[in-house]
Backbone as ProteinMPNN parsed JSONL, in Angstrom:
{"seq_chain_A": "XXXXXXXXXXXXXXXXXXXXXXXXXXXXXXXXXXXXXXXXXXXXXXXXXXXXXXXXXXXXXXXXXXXXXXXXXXXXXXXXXXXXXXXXXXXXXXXXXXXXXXXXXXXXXXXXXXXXXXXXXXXXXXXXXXXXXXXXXXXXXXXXXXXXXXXXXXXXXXXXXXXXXXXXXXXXXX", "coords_chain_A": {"N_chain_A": [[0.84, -1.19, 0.0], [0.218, 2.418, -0.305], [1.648, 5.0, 0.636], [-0.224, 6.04, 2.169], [-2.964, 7.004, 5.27], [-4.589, 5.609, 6.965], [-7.662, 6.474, 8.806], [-10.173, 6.548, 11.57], [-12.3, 9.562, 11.835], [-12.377, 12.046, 14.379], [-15.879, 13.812, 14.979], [-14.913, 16.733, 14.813], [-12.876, 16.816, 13.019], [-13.813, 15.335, 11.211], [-15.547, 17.478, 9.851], [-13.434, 19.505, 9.625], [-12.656, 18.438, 7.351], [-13.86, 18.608, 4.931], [-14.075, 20.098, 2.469], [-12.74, 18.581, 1.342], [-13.577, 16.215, 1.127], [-15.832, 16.288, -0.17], [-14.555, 16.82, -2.406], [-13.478, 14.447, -3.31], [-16.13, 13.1, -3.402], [-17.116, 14.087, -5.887], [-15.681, 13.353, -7.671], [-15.504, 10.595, -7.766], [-18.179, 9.988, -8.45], [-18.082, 11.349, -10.945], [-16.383, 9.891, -11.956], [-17.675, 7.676, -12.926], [-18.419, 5.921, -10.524], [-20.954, 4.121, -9.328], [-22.565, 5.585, -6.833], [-24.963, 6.51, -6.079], [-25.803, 8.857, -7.144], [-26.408, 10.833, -10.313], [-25.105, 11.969, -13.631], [-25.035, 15.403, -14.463], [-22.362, 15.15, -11.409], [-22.734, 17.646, -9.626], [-20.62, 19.886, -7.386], [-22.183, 21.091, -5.766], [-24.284, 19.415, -5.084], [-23.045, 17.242, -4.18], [-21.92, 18.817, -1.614], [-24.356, 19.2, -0.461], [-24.901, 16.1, 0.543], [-22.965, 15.953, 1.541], [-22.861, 17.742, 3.971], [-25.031, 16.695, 5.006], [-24.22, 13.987, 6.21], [-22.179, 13.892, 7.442], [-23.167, 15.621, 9.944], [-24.692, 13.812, 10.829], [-22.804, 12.116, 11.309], [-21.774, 13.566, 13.663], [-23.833, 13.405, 15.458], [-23.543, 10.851, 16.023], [-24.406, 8.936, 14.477], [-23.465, 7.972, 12.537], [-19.515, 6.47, 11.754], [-17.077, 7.803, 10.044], [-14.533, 7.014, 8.366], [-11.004, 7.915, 6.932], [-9.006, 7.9, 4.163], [-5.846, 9.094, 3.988], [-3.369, 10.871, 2.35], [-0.921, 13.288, 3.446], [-2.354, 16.203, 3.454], [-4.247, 15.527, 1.758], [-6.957, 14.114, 1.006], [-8.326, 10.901, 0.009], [-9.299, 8.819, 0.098], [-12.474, 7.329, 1.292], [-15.078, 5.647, 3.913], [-17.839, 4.448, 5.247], [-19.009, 3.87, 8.005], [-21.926, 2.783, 9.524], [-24.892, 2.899, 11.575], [-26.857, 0.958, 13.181], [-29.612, 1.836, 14.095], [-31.939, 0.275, 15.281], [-33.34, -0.88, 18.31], [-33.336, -3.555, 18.732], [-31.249, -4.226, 16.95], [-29.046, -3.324, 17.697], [-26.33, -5.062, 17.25], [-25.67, -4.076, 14.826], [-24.404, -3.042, 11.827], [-23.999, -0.935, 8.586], [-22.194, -1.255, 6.118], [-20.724, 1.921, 3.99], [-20.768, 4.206, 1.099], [-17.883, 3.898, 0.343], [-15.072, 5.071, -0.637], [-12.799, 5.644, -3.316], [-10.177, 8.073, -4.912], [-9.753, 8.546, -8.394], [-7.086, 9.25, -8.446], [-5.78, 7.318, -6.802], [-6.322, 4.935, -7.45], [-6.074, 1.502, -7.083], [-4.329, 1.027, -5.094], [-4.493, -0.106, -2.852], [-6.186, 0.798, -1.112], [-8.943, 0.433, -0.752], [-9.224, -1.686, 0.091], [-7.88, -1.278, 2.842], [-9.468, 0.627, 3.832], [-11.726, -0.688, 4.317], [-11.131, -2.884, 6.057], [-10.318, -1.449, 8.642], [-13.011, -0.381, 8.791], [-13.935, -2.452, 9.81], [-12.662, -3.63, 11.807], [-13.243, -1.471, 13.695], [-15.748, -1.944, 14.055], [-15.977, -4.302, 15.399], [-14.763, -3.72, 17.167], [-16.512, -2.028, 18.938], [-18.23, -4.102, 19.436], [-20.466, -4.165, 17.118], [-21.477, -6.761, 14.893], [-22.504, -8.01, 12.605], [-22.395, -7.052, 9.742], [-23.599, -5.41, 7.118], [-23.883, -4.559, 3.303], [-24.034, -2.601, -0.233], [-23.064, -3.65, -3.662], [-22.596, -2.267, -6.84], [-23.283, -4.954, -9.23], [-20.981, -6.719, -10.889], [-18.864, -4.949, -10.228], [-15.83, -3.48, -9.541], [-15.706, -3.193, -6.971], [-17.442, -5.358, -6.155], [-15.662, -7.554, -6.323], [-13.527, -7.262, -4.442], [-14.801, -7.011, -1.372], [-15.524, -9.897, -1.889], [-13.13, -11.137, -2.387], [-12.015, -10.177, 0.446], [-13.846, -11.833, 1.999], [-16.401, -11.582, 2.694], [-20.081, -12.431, 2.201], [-21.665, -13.128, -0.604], [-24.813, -12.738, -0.537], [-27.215, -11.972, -2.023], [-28.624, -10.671, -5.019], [-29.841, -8.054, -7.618], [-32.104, -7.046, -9.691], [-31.707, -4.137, -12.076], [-31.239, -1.957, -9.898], [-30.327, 0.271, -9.558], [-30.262, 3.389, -11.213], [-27.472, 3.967, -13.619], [-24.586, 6.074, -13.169], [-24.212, 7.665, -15.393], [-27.334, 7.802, -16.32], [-28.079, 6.158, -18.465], [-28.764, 3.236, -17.938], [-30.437, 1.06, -15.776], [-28.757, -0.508, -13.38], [-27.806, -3.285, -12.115], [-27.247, -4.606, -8.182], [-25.495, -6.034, -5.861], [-25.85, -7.585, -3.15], [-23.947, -8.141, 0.152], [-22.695, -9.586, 3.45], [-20.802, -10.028, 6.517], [-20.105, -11.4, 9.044], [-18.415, -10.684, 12.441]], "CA_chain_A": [[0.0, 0.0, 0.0], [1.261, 3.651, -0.362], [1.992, 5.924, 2.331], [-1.359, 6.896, 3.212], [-2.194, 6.769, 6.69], [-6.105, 5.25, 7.386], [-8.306, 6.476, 10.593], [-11.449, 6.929, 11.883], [-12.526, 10.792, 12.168], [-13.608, 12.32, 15.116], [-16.841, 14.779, 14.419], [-14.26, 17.938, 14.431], [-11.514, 16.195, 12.138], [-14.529, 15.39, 9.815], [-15.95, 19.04, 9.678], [-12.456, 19.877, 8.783], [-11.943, 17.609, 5.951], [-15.654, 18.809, 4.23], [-13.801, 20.3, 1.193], [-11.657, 16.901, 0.669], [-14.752, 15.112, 0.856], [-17.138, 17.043, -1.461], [-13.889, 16.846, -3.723], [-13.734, 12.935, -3.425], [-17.548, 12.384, -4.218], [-17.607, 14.287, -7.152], [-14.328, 12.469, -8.748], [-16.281, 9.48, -7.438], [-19.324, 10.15, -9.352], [-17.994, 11.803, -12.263], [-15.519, 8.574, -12.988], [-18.563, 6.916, -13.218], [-18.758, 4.807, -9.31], [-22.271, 3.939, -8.771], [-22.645, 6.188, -5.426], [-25.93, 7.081, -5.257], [-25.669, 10.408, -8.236], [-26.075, 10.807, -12.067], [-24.53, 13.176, -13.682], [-23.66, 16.047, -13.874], [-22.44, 15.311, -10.198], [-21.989, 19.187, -9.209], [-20.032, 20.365, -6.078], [-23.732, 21.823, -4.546], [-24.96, 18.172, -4.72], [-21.955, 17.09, -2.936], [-22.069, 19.646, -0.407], [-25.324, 18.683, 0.33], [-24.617, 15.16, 0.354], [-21.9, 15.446, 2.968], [-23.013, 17.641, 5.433], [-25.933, 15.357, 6.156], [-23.568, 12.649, 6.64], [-21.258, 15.086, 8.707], [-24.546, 15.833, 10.847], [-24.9, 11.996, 11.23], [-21.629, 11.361, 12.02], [-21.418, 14.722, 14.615], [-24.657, 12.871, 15.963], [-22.808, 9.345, 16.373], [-24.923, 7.564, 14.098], [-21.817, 7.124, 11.398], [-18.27, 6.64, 11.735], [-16.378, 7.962, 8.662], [-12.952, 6.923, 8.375], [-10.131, 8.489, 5.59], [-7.269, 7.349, 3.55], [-4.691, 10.607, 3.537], [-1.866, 11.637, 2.14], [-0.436, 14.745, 3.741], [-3.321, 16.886, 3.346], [-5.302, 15.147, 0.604], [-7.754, 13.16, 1.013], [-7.982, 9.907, -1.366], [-10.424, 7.641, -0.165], [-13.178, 7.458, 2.645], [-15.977, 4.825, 4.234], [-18.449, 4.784, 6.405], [-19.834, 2.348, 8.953], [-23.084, 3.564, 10.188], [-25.099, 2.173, 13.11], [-28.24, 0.502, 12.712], [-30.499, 2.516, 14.933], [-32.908, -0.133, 16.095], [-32.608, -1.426, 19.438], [-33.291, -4.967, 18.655], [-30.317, -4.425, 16.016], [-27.711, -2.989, 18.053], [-25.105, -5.625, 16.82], [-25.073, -4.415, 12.993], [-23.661, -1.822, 11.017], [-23.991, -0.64, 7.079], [-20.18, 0.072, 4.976], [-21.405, 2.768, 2.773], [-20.295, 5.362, 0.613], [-16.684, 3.747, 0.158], [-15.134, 6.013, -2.105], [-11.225, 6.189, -3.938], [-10.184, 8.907, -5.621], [-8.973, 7.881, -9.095], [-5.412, 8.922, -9.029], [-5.18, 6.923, -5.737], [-6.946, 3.253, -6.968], [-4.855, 0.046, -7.157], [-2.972, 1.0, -4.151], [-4.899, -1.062, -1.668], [-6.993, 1.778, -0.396], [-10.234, 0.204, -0.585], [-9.457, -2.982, 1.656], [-7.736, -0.993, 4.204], [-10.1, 1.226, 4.777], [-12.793, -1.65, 4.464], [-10.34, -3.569, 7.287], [-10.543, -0.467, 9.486], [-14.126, 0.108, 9.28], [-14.388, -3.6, 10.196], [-11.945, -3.863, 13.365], [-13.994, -0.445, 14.585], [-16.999, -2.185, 14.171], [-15.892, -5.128, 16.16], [-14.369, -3.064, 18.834], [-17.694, -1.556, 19.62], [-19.333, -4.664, 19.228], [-20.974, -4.606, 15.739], [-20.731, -8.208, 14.619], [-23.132, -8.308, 11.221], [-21.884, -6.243, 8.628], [-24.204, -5.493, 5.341], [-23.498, -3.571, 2.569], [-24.593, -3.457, -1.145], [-22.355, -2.523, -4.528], [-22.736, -2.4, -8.445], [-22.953, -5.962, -9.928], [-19.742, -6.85, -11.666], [-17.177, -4.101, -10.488], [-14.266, -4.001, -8.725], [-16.049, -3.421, -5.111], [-17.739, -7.107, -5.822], [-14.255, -8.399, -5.784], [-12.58, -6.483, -3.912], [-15.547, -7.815, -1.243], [-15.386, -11.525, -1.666], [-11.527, -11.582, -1.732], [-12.014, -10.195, 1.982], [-14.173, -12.529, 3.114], [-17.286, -10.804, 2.612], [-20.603, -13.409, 1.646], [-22.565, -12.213, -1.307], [-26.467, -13.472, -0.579], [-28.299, -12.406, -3.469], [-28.554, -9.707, -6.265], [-31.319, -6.987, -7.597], [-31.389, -6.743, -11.492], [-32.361, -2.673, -12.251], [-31.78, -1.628, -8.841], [-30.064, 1.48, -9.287], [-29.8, 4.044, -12.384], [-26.408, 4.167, -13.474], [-23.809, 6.992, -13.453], [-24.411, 8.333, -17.05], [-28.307, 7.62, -16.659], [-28.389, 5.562, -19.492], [-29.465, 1.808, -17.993], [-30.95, 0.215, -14.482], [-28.122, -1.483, -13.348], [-28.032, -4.764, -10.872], [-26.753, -4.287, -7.699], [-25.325, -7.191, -4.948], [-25.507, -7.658, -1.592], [-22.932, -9.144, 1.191], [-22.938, -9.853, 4.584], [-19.884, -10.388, 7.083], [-20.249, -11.416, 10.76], [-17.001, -10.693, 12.391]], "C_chain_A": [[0.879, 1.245, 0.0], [1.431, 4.465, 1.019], [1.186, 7.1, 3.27], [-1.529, 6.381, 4.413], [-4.096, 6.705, 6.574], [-6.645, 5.576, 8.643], [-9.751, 7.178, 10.419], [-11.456, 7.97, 12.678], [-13.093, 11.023, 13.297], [-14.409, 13.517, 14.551], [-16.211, 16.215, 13.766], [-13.619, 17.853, 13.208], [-12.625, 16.413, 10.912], [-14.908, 16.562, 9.208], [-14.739, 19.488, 8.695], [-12.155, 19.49, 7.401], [-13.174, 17.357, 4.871], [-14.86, 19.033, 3.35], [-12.902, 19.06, 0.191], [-12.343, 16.183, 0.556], [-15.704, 15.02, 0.002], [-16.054, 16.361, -2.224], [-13.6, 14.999, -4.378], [-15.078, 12.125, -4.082], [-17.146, 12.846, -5.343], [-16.432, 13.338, -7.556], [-15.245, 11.24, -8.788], [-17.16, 9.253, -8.431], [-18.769, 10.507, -10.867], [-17.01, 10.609, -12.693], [-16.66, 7.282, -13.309], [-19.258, 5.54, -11.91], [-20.359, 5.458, -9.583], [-22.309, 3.711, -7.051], [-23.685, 6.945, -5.303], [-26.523, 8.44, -5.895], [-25.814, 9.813, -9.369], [-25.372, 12.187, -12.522], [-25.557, 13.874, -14.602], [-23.741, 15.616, -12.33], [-21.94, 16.644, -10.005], [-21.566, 18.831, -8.214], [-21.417, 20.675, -5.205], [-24.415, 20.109, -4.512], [-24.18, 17.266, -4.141], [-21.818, 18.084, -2.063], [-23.028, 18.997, 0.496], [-25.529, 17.183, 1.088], [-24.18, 15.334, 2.382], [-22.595, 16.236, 4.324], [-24.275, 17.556, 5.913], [-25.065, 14.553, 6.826], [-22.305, 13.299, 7.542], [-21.963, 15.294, 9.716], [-24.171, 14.366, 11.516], [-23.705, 11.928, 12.02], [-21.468, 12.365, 13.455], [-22.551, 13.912, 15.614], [-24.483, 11.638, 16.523], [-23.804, 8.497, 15.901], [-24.315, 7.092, 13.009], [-20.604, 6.959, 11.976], [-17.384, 6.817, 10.299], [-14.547, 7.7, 8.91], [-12.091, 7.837, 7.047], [-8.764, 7.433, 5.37], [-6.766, 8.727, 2.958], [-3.59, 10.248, 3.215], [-1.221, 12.943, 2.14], [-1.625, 14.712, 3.74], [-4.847, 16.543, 2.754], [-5.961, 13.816, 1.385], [-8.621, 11.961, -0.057], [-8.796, 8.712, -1.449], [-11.315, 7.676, 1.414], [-14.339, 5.624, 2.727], [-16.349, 4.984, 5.027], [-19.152, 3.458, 7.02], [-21.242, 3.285, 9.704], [-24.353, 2.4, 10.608], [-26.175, 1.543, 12.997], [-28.634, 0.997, 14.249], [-31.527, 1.773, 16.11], [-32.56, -0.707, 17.313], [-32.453, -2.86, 19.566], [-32.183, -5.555, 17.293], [-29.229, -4.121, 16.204], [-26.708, -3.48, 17.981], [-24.63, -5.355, 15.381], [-25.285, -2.795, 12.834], [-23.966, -2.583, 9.503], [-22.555, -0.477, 6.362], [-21.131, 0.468, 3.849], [-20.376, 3.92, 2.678], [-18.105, 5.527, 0.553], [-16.102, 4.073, -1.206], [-13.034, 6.012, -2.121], [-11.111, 6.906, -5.162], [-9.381, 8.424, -7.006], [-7.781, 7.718, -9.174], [-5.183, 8.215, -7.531], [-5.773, 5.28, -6.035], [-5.689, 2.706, -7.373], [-3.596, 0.221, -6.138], [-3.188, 0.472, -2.548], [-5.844, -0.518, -0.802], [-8.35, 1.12, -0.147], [-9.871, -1.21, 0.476], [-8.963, -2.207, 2.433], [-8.579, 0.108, 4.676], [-11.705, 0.336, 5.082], [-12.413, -2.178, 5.637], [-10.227, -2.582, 8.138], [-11.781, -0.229, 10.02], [-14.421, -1.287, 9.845], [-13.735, -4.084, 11.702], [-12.597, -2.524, 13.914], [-15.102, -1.35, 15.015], [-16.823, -3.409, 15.146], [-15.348, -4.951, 17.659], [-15.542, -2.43, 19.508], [-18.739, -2.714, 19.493], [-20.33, -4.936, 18.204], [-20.835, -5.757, 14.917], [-21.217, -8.633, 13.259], [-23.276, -6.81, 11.14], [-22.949, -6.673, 7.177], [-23.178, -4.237, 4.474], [-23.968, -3.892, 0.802], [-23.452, -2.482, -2.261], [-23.112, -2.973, -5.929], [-22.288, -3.935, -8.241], [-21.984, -6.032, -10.763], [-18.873, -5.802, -11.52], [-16.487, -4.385, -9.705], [-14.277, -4.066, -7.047], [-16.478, -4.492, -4.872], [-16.49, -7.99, -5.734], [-13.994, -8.158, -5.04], [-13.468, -7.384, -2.242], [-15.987, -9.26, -0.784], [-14.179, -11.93, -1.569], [-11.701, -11.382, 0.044], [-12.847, -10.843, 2.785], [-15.686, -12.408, 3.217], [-18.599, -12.262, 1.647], [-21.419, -12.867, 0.953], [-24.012, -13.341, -0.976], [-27.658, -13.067, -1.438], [-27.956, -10.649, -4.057], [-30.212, -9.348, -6.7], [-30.979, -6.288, -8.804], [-32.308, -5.102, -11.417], [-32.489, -1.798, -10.875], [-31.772, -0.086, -8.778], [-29.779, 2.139, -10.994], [-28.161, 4.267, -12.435], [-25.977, 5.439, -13.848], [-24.223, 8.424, -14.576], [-26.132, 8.276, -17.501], [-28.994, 7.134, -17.634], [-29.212, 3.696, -19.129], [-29.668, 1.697, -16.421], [-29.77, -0.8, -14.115], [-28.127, -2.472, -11.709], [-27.313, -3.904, -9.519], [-26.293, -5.485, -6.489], [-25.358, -6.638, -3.753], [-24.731, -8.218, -1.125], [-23.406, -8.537, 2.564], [-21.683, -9.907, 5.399], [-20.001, -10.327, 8.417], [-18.984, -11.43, 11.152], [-17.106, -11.232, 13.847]], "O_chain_A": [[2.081, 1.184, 0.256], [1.25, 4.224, 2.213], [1.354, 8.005, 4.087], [-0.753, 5.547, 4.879], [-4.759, 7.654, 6.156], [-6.162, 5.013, 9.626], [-10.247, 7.948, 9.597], [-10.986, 7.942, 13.815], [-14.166, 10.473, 13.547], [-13.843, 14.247, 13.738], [-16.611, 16.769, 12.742], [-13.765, 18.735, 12.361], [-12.543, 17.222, 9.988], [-14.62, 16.717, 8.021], [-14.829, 19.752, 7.496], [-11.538, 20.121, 6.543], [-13.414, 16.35, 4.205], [-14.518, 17.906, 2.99], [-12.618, 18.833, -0.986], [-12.028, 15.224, -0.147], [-16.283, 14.043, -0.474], [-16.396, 15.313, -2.771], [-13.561, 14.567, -5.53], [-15.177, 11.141, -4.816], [-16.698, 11.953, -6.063], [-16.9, 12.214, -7.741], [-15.72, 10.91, -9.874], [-16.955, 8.368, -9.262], [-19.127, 9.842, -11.839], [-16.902, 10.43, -13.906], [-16.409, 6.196, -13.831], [-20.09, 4.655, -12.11], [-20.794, 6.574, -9.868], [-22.21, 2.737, -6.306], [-23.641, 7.955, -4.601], [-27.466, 9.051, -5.392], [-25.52, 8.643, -9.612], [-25.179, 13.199, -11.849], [-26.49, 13.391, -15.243], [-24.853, 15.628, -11.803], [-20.741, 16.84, -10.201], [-21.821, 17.701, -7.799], [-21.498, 20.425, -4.002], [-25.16, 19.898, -3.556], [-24.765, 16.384, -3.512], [-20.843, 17.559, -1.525], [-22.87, 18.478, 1.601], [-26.227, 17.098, 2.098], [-24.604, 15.1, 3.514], [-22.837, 15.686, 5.398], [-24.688, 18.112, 6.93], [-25.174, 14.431, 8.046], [-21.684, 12.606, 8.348], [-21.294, 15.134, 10.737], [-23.496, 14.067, 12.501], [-23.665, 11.709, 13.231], [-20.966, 11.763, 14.405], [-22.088, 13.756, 16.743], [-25.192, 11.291, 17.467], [-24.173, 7.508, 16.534], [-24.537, 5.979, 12.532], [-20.647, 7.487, 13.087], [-17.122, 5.836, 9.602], [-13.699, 8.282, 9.586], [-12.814, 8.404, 6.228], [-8.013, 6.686, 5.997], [-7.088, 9.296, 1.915], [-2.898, 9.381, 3.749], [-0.991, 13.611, 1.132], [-2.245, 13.667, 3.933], [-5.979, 16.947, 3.019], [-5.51, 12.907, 2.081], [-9.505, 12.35, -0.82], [-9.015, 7.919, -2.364], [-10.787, 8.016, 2.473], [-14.331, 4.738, 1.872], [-15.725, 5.591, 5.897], [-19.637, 2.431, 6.546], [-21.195, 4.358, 10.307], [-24.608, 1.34, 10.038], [-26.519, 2.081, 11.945], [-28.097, 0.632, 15.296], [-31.864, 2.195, 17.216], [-31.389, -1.074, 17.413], [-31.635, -3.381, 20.324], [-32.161, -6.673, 16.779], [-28.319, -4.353, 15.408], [-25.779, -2.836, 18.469], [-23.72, -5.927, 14.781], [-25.91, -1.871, 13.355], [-24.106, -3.76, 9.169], [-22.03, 0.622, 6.182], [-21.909, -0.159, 3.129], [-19.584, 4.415, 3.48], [-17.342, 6.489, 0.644], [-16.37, 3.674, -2.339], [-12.26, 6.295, -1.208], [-11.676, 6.613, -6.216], [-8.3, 7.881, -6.776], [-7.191, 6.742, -9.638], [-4.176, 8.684, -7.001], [-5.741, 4.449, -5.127], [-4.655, 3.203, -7.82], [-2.436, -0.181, -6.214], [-2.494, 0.556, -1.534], [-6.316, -1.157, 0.139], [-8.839, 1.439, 0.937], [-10.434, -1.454, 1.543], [-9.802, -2.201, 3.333], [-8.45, 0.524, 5.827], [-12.574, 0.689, 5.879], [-13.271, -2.057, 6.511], [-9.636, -3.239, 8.995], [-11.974, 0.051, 11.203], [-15.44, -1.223, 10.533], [-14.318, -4.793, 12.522], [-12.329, -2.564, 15.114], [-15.366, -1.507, 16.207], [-17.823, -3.493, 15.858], [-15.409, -5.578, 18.716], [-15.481, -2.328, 20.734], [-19.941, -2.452, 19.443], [-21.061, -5.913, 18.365], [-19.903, -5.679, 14.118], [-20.57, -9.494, 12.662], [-23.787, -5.894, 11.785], [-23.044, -7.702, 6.509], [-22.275, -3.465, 4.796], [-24.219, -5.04, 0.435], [-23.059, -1.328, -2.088], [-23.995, -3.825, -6.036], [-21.379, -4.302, -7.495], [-22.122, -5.187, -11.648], [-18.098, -5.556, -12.445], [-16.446, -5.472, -9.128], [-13.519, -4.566, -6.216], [-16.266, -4.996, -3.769], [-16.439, -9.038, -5.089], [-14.174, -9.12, -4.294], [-12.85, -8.379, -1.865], [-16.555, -9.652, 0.235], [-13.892, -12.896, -0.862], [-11.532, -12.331, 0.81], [-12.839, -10.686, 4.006], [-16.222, -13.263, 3.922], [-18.177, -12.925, 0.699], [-22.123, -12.032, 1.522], [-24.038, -14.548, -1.217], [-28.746, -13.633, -1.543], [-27.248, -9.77, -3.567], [-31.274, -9.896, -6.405], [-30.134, -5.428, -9.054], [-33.368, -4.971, -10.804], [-33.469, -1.091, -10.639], [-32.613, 0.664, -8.281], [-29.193, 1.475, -11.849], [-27.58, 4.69, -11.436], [-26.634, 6.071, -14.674], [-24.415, 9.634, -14.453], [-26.451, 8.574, -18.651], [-30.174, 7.404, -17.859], [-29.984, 3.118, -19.893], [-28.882, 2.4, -15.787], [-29.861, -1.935, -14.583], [-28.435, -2.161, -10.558], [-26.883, -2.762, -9.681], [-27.388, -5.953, -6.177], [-25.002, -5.52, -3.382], [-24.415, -9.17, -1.838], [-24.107, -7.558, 2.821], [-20.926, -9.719, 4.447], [-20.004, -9.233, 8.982], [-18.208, -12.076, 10.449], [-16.085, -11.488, 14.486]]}, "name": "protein", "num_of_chains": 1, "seq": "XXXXXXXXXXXXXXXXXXXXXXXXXXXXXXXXXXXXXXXXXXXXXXXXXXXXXXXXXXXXXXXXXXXXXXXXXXXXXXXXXXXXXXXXXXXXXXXXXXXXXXXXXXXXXXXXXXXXXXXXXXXXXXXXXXXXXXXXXXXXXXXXXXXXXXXXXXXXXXXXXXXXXXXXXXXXXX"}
């Protein structure tokens, strides 16, 4: 891996690192990840984006982690809490994002393996999460261990708003 440095934000840290984060979705979106946008992804629909999920997390119902280098910020994830009380052992990974000039450098498992030893240090023991059918987060995924239990053809519009594309699920009890 390169010589970024992975950790889970506290509420302030995250606040701080709002303009590295807007700047991460959009790359995100505009390289075409299926995150939840079509394009155009603007900056005002990433703004908005994040500081809900800045709220959330200031609220303690996310934990956002980062992958930095120096200053920059190059890849993020989030573990976020399942609310109910008869669910208090499980957590979501969402919104795991690498910035293009930072993929193939291991960023996405270690900050997947971060949000997963948090989640087991507080007790979170079933892990969901859902990605695009056939990309590199369904590998990426089942190399770690991760059990896919079923698939959802047209779930989500893709990127470029041109087709309905599938989307998988996994599971991981840790």
């Amino acid at each position: 891996m390169s010589a970024h440095v992975i950790r889970l934000l506290t509420p302030h840290e995250a606040w701080s690192k709002r303009n590295g984060l807007i700047d991460l979705l959009v790359d995100s979106a505009e390289g075409g990840a299926s995150v939840n946008f079509v394009w155009p992804m603007t900056r005002a629909k990433a703004e908005a984006w994040w500081d809900g999920a800045l709220a959330s997390h200031t609220r303690g119902e996310r934990l956002i982690f980062t992958a930095e280098a120096g200053d920059r910020v190059d890849g993020t994830v989030q573990l976020i809490l399942a609310p109910q009380e008869n669910q208090a052992f499980r957590a979501d990974i969402a919104k795991m994002l690498v910035h293009r000039r930072a993929r193939r450098q291991g960023l996405g498992a270690a900050l997947l393996l971060a949000a997963e030893h948090e989640a087991h240090r507080i007790s979170r023991t079933l892990l969901t999460l859902d990605t695009a059918t056939g990309g590199a987060g369904e590998r990426l995924y089942a190399r770690l261990g991760w059990t896919k239990f079923g698939e959802v053809p047209g779930y989500a519009t893709s990127p470029d708003n041109s087709t309905r594309d599938a989307a998988s699920f996994f599971y991981k009890t840790l």
